[in-house]
């Protein structure tokens, strides 16, 4: 196995592991982490308040991804 094939296999594994079946959830996690980093660097929130805010934002992102999937399928 050459290096290029090994690199492709490695990249496919990590993509499947991190993104999985739903890219919307992975995107919401990345967005929440970037928001948290921006708030932390700006000094806008303390550790506990920031953790609570990020938890709420993560739950909202998961709920939004779920609503998009449910709305797309519609009633059976």
Coordinates of C-alpha atoms in Angstrom, one line a residue:
X1 CA 0.0 0.0 0.0
X2 CA 1.5 3.3 -1.0
X3 CA 1.5 6.5 1.0
X4 CA -1.3 8.2 -1.0
X5 CA -3.7 5.3 -0.5
X6 CA -2.8 5.2 3.2
X7 CA -3.5 8.9 3.6
X8 CA -6.9 8.6 1.8
X9 CA -7.9 5.7 4.0
X10 CA -6.8 7.7 7.1
X11 CA -8.8 10.7 6.0
X12 CA -11.9 8.7 5.2
X13 CA -11.8 7.1 8.7
X14 CA -11.6 10.4 10.5
X15 CA -14.3 12.0 8.3
X16 CA -16.6 9.0 9.1
X17 CA -15.7 9.1 12.7
X18 CA -16.1 12.9 13.2
X19 CA -18.9 13.7 10.8
X20 CA -20.7 10.4 10.8
X21 CA -24.1 10.2 9.2
X22 CA -25.2 13.8 9.8
X23 CA -23.0 16.7 8.7
X24 CA -25.4 19.2 10.3
X25 CA -24.6 18.0 13.8
X26 CA -20.8 18.1 13.1
X27 CA -21.2 21.6 11.7
X28 CA -23.2 22.8 14.8
X29 CA -20.5 21.4 17.1
X30 CA -17.8 23.3 15.2
X31 CA -19.9 26.5 15.2
X32 CA -20.5 26.3 18.9
X33 CA -16.8 25.7 19.6
X34 CA -15.9 28.7 17.5
X35 CA -18.4 30.8 19.3
X36 CA -17.0 29.6 22.6
X37 CA -13.5 30.4 21.5
X38 CA -14.5 33.9 20.4
X39 CA -16.3 34.6 23.7
X40 CA -13.4 33.2 25.7
X41 CA -10.8 35.3 23.8
X42 CA -13.0 38.4 24.2
X43 CA -13.4 37.8 27.9
X44 CA -17.1 38.1 27.6
X45 CA -18.0 35.2 29.9
X46 CA -16.5 33.3 32.8
X47 CA -15.8 29.6 32.8
X48 CA -19.1 28.4 34.3
X49 CA -21.3 30.8 32.4
X50 CA -19.5 29.9 29.2
X51 CA -19.9 26.2 29.7
X52 CA -23.6 26.6 30.4
X53 CA -24.1 28.8 27.3
X54 CA -22.2 26.3 25.1
X55 CA -24.3 23.5 26.5
X56 CA -27.5 25.3 25.6
X57 CA -26.1 26.2 22.1
X58 CA -25.2 22.5 21.5
X59 CA -28.6 21.3 22.5
X60 CA -30.2 23.9 20.2
X61 CA -28.0 22.8 17.4
X62 CA -28.9 19.2 17.9
X63 CA -32.6 20.1 18.1
X64 CA -32.3 22.2 14.9
X65 CA -30.7 19.3 13.0
X66 CA -33.4 17.0 14.2
X67 CA -36.2 19.4 13.2
X68 CA -34.7 19.7 9.8
X69 CA -34.6 16.0 9.3
X70 CA -38.1 15.5 10.6
X71 CA -39.5 18.3 8.5
X72 CA -37.8 17.0 5.4
X73 CA -39.4 13.5 5.7
X74 CA -42.8 14.8 6.6
X75 CA -45.7 12.6 7.9
X76 CA -45.7 9.0 6.8

